[in-house]
PDB file of C-alpha atoms in Angstrom:
ATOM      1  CA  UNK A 231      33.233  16.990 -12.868  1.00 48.00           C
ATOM      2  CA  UNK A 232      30.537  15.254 -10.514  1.00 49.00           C
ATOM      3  CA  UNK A 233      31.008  11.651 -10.976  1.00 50.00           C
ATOM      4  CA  UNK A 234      28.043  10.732  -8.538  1.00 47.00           C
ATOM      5  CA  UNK A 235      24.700   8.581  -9.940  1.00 44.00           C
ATOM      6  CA  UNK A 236      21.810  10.242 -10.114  1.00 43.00           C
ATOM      7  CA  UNK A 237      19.717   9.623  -7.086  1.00 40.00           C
ATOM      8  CA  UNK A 238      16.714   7.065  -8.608  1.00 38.00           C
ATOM      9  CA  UNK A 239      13.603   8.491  -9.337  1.00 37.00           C
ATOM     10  CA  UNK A 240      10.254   7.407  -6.936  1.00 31.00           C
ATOM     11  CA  UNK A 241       8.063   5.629  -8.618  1.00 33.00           C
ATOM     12  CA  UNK A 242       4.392   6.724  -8.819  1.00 33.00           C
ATOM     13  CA  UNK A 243       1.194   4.613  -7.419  1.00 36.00           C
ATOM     14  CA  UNK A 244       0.479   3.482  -4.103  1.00 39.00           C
ATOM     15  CA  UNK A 245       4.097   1.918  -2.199  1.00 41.00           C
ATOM     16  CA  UNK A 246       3.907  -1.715  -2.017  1.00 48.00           C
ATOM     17  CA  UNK A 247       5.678  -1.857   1.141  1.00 48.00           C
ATOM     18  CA  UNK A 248       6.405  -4.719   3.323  1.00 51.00           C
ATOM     19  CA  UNK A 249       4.100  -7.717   2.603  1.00 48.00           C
ATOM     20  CA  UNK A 250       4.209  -9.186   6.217  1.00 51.00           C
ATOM     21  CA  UNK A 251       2.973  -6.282   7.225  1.00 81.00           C
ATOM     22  CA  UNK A 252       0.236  -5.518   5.380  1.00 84.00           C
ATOM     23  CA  UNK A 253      -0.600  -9.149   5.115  1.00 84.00           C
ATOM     24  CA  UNK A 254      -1.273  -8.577   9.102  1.00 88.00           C
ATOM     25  CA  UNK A 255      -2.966  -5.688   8.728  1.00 91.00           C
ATOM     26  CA  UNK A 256      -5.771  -7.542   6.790  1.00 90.00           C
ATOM     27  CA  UNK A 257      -5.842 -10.473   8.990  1.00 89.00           C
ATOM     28  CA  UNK A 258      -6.450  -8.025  12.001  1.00 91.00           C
ATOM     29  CA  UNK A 259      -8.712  -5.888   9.751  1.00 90.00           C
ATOM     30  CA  UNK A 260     -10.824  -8.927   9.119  1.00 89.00           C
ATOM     31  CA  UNK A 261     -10.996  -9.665  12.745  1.00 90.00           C
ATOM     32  CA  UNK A 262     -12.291  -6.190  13.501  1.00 90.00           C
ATOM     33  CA  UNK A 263     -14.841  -5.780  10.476  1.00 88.00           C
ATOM     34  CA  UNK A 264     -16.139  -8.949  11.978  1.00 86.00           C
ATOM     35  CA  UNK A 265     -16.587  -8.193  15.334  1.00 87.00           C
ATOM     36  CA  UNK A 266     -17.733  -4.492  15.003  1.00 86.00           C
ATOM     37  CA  UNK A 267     -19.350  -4.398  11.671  1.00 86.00           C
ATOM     38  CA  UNK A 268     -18.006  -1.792   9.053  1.00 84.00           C
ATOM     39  CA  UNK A 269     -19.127   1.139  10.167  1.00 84.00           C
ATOM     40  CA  UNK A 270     -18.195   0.837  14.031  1.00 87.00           C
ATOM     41  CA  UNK A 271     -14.519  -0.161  12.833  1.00 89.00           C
ATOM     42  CA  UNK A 272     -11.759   2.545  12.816  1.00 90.00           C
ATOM     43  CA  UNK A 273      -9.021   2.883  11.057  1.00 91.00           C
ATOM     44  CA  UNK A 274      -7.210   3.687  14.447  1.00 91.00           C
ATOM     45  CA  UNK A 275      -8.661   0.656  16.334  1.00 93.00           C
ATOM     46  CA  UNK A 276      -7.758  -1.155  13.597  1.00 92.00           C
ATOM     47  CA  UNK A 277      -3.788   0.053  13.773  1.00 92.00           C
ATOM     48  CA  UNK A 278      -4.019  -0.026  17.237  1.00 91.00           C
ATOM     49  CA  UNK A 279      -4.722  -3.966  17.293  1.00 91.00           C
ATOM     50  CA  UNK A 280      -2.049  -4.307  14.585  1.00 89.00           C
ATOM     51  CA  UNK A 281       0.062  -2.647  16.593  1.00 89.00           C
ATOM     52  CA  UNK A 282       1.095   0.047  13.663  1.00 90.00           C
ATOM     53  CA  UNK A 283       0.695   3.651  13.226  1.00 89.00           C
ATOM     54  CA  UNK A 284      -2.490   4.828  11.294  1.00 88.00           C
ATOM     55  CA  UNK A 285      -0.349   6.768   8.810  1.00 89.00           C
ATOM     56  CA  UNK A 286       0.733   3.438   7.581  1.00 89.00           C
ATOM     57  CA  UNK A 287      -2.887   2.139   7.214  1.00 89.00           C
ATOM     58  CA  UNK A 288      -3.277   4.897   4.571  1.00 87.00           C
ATOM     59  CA  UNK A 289       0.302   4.606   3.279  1.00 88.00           C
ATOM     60  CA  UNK A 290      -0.872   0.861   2.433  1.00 88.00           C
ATOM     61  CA  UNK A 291      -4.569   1.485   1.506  1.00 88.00           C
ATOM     62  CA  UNK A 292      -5.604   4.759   0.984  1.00 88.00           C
ATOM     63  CA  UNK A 293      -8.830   4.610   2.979  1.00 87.00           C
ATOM     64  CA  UNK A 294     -11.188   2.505   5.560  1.00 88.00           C
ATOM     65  CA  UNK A 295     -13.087   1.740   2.519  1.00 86.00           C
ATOM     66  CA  UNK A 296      -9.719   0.387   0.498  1.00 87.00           C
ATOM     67  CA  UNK A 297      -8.967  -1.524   3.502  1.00 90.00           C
ATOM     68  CA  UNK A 298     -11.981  -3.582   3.732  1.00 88.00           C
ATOM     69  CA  UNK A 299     -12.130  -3.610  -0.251  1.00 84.00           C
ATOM     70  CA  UNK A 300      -8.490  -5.895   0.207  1.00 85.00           C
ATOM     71  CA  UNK A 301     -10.245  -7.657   3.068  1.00 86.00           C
ATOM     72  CA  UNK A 302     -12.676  -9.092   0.244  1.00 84.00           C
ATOM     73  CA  UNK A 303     -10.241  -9.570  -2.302  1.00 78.00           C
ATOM     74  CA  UNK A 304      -7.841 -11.332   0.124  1.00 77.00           C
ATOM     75  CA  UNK A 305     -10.394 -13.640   1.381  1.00 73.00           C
ATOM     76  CA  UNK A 306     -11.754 -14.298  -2.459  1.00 75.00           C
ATOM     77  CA  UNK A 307      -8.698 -14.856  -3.439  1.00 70.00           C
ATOM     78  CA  UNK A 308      -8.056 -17.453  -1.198  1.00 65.00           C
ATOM     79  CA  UNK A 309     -11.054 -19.425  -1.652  1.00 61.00           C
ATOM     80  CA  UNK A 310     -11.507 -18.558  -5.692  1.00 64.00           C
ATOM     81  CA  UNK A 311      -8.110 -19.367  -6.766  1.00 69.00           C
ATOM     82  CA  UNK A 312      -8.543 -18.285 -10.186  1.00 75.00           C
ATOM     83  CA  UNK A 313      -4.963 -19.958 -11.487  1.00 76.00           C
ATOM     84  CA  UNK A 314      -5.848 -23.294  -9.790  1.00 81.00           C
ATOM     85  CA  UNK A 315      -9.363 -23.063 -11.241  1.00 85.00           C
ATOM     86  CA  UNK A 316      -8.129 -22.833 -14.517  1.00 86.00           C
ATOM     87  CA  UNK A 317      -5.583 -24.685 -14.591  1.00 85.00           C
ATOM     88  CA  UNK A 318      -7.064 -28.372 -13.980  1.00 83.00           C
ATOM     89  CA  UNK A 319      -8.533 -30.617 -16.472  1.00 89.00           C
ATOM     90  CA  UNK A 320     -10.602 -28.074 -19.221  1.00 88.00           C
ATOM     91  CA  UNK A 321     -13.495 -31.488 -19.214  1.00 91.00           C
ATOM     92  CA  UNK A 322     -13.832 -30.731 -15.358  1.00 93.00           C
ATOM     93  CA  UNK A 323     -13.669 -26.931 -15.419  1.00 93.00           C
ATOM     94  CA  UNK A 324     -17.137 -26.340 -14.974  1.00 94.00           C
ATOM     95  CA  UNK A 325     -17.320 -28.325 -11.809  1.00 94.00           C
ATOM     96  CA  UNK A 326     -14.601 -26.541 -10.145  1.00 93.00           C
ATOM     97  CA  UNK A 327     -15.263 -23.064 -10.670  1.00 92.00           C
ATOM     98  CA  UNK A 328     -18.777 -23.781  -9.109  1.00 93.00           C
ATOM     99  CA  UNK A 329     -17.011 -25.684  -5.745  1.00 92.00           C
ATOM    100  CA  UNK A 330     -14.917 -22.596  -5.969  1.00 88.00           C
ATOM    101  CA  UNK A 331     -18.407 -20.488  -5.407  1.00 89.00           C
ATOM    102  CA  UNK A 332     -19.841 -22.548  -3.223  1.00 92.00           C
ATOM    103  CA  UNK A 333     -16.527 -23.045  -1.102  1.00 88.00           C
ATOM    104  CA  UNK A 334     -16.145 -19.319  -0.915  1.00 84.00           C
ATOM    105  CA  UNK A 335     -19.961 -18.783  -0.185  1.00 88.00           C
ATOM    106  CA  UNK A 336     -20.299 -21.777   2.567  1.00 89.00           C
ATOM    107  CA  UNK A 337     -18.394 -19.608   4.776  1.00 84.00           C
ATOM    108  CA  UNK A 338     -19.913 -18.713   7.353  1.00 85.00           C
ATOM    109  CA  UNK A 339     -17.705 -15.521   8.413  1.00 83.00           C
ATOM    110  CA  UNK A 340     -17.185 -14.271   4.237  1.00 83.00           C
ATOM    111  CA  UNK A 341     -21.010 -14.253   4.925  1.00 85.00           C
ATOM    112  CA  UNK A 342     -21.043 -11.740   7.388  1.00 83.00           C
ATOM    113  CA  UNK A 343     -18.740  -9.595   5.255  1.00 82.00           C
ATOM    114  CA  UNK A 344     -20.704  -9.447   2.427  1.00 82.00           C
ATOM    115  CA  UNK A 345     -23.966  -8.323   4.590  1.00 79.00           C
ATOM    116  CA  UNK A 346     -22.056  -4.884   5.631  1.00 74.00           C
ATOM    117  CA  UNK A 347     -23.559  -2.615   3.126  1.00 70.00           C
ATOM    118  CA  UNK A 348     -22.663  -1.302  -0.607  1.00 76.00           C
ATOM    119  CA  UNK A 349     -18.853  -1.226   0.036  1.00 74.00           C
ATOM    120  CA  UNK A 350     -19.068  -5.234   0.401  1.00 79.00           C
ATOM    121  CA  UNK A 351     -21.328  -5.342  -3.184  1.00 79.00           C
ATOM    122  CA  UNK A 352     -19.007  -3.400  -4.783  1.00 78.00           C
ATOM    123  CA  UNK A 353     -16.206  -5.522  -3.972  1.00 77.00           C
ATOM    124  CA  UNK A 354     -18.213  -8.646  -5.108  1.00 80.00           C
ATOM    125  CA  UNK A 355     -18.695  -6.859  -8.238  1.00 81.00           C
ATOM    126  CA  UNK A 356     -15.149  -5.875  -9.127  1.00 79.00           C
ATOM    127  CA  UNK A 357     -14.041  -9.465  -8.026  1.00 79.00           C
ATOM    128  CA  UNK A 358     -16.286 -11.036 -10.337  1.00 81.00           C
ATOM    129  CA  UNK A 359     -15.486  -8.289 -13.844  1.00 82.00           C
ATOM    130  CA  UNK A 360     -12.017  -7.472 -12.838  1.00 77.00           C
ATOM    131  CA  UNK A 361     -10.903 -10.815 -11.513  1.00 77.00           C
ATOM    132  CA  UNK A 362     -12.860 -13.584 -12.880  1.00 84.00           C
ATOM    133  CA  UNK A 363     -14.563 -12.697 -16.074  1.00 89.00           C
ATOM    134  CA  UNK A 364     -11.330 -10.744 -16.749  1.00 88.00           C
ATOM    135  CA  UNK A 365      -9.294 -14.154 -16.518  1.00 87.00           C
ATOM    136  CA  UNK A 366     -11.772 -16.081 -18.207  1.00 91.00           C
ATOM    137  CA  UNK A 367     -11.562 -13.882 -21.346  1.00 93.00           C
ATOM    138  CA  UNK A 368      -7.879 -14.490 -21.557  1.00 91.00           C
ATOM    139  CA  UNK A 369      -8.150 -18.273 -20.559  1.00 90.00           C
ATOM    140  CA  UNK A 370     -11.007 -19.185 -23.368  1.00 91.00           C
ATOM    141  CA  UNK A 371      -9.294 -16.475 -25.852  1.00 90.00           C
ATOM    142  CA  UNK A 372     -10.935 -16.548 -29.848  1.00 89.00           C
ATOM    143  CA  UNK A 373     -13.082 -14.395 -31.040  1.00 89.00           C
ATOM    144  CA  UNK A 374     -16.212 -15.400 -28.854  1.00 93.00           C
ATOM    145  CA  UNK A 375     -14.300 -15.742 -25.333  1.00 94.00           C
ATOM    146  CA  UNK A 376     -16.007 -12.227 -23.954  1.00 95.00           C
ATOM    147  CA  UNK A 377     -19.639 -13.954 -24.933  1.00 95.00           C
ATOM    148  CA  UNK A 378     -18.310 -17.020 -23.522  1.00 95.00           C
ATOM    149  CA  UNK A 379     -16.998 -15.701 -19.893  1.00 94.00           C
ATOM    150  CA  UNK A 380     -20.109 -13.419 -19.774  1.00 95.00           C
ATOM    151  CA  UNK A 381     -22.251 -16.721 -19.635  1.00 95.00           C
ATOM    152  CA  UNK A 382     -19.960 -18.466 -17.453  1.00 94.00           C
ATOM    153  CA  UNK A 383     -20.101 -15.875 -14.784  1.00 93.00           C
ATOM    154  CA  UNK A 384     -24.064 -14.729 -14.967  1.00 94.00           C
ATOM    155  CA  UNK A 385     -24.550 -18.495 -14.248  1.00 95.00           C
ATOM    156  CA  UNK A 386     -22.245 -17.867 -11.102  1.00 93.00           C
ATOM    157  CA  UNK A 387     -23.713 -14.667 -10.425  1.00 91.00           C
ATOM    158  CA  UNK A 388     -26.740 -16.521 -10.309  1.00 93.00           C
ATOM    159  CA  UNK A 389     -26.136 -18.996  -8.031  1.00 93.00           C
ATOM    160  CA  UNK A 390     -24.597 -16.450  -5.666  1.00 90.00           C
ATOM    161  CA  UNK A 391     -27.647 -14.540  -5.556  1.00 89.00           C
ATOM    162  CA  UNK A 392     -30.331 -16.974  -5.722  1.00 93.00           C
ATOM    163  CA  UNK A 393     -28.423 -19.396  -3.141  1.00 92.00           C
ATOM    164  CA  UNK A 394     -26.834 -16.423  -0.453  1.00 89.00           C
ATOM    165  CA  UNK A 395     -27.937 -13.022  -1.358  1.00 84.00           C
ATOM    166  CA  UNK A 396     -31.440 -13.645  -1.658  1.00 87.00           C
ATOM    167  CA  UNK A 397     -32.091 -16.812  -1.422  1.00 90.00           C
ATOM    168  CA  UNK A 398     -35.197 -19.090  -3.013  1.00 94.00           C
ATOM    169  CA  UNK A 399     -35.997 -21.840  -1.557  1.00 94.00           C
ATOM    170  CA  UNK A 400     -35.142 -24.473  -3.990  1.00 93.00           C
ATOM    171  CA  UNK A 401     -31.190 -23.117  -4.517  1.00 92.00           C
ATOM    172  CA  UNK A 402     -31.327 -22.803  -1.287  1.00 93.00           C
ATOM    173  CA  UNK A 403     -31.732 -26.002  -0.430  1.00 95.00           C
ATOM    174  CA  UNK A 404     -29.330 -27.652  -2.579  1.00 93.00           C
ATOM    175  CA  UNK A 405     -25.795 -28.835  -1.007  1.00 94.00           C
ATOM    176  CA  UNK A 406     -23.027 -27.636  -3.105  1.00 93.00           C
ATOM    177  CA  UNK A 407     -22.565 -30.968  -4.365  1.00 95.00           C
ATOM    178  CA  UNK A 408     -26.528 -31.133  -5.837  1.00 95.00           C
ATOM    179  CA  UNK A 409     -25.757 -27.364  -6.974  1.00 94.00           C
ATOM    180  CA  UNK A 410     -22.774 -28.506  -8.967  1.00 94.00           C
ATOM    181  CA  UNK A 411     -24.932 -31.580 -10.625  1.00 95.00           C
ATOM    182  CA  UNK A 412     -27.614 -29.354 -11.876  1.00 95.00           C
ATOM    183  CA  UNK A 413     -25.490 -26.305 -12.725  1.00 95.00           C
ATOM    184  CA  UNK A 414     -22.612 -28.321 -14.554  1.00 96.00           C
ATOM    185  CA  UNK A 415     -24.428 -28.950 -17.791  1.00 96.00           C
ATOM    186  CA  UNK A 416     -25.486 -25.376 -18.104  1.00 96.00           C
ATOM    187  CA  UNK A 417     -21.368 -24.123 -17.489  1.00 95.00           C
ATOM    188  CA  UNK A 418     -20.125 -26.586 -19.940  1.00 95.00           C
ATOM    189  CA  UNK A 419     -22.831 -25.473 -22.753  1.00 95.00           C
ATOM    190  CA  UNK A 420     -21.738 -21.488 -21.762  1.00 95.00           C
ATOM    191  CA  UNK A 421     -17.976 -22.401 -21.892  1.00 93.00           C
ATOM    192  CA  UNK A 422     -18.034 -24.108 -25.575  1.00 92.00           C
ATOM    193  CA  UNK A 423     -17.151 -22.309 -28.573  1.00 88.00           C
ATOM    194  CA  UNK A 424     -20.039 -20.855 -30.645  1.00 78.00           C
ATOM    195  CA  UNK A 425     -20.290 -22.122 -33.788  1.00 75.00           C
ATOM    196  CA  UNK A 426     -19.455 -19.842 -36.696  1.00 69.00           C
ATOM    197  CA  UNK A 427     -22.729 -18.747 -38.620  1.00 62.00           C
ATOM    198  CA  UNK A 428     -22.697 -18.268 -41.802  1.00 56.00           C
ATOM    199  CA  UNK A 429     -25.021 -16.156 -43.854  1.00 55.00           C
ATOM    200  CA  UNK A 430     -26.789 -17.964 -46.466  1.00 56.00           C
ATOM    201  CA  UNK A 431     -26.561 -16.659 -50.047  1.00 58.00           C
ATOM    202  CA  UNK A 432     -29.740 -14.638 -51.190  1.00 58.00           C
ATOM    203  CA  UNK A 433     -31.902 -16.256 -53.759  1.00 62.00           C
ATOM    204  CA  UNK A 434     -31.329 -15.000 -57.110  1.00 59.00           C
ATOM    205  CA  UNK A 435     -33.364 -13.208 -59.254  1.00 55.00           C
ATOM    206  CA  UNK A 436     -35.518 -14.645 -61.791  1.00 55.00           C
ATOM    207  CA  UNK A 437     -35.214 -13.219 -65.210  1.00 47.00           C
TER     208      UNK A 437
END
């Protein structure tokens, strides 16, 4: 009779592995995408300055493309701390998820990242529906929370496009603190609860 366990089964999806190092594989990633731009960066220059082998760049990330993708996220992340966001004073909410934007957007080097083509847009955009809007839906809950977060972040989106992407002179010119004045009042109307409607009875028939 074979009293031995059964060996445990591998679990499916892309290993976690060790944290430390792919924490320093982004920072040196980051460095590199940087310096070089996104299309003269290499995956082998990349494990080369990280002092790894390339395998485990894939191991970790799939691609060049998923690398830079968790360059984004890491550095939104850090700047858009969607827990600490949400998790102040609900009266001052609006206010801090537009520092958060502006914070995140003021720097200088997240601004180079964002000019390197498509695969920095789509990043942007999963950030923003996968991370944010995502959160905000679970955070405002009820039956008019998607409506609700769908406001919120066009306003965002807004500013981010108006103020960095493409930018008009006016946004433009506003410090974040003169952004966050004028764009509070709009944020606080988007993140109240709708009122219910309700349909009024139809006028009866005359005999």
């Amino acid at each position: 009779m074979n009293n031995a366990e059964p060996a445990p089964g591998r679990s499916r999806g892309r290993p976690r592995g060790n944290p430390p190092t792919r924490e320093s594989i982004v920072t040196v990633a980051r460095a590199l995408f940087l310096e070089r731009g996104y299309r003269a960066t290499t995956l082998r220059a990349v494990a080369g300055a990280a002092g790894v082998d390339p395998a485990l760049i894939a191991y970790h990330f799939g691609s060049k493309k998923g690398l830079f993708a968790d360059v984004m996220q890491f550095q939104c992340a850090n700047a858009l701390a969607v827990d600490e966001v949400l998790g102040g004073d609900p009266a001052t909410l609006p206010g801090r998820l537009i520092d958060a934007v502006t914070d995140l957007w003021e720097d200088a080097d997240f601004r180079r990242l964002t000019a390197q083509g498509d695969e920095a847009a789509a990043v942007i955009r999963e950030y923003l529906e996968r991370e944010l809007l995502a959160r905000l839906v679970e955070f405002l809950g009820g039956r008019d929370a998607t409506a609700r977060a769908t406001a919120v972040v066009t306003i965002l989106g807004g500013l981010i496009y108006t103020r960095y992407l493409n930018p008009l002179a006016t946004p433009a010119s506003l410090t974040p603190a003169q952004a966050r004045t004028v764009l509070t009042p709009a944020l606080a109307a988007a993140l109240a609860p709708r009122p219910r409607i309700t349909a009024a009875p139809a006028p009866g028939r005359r005999g």
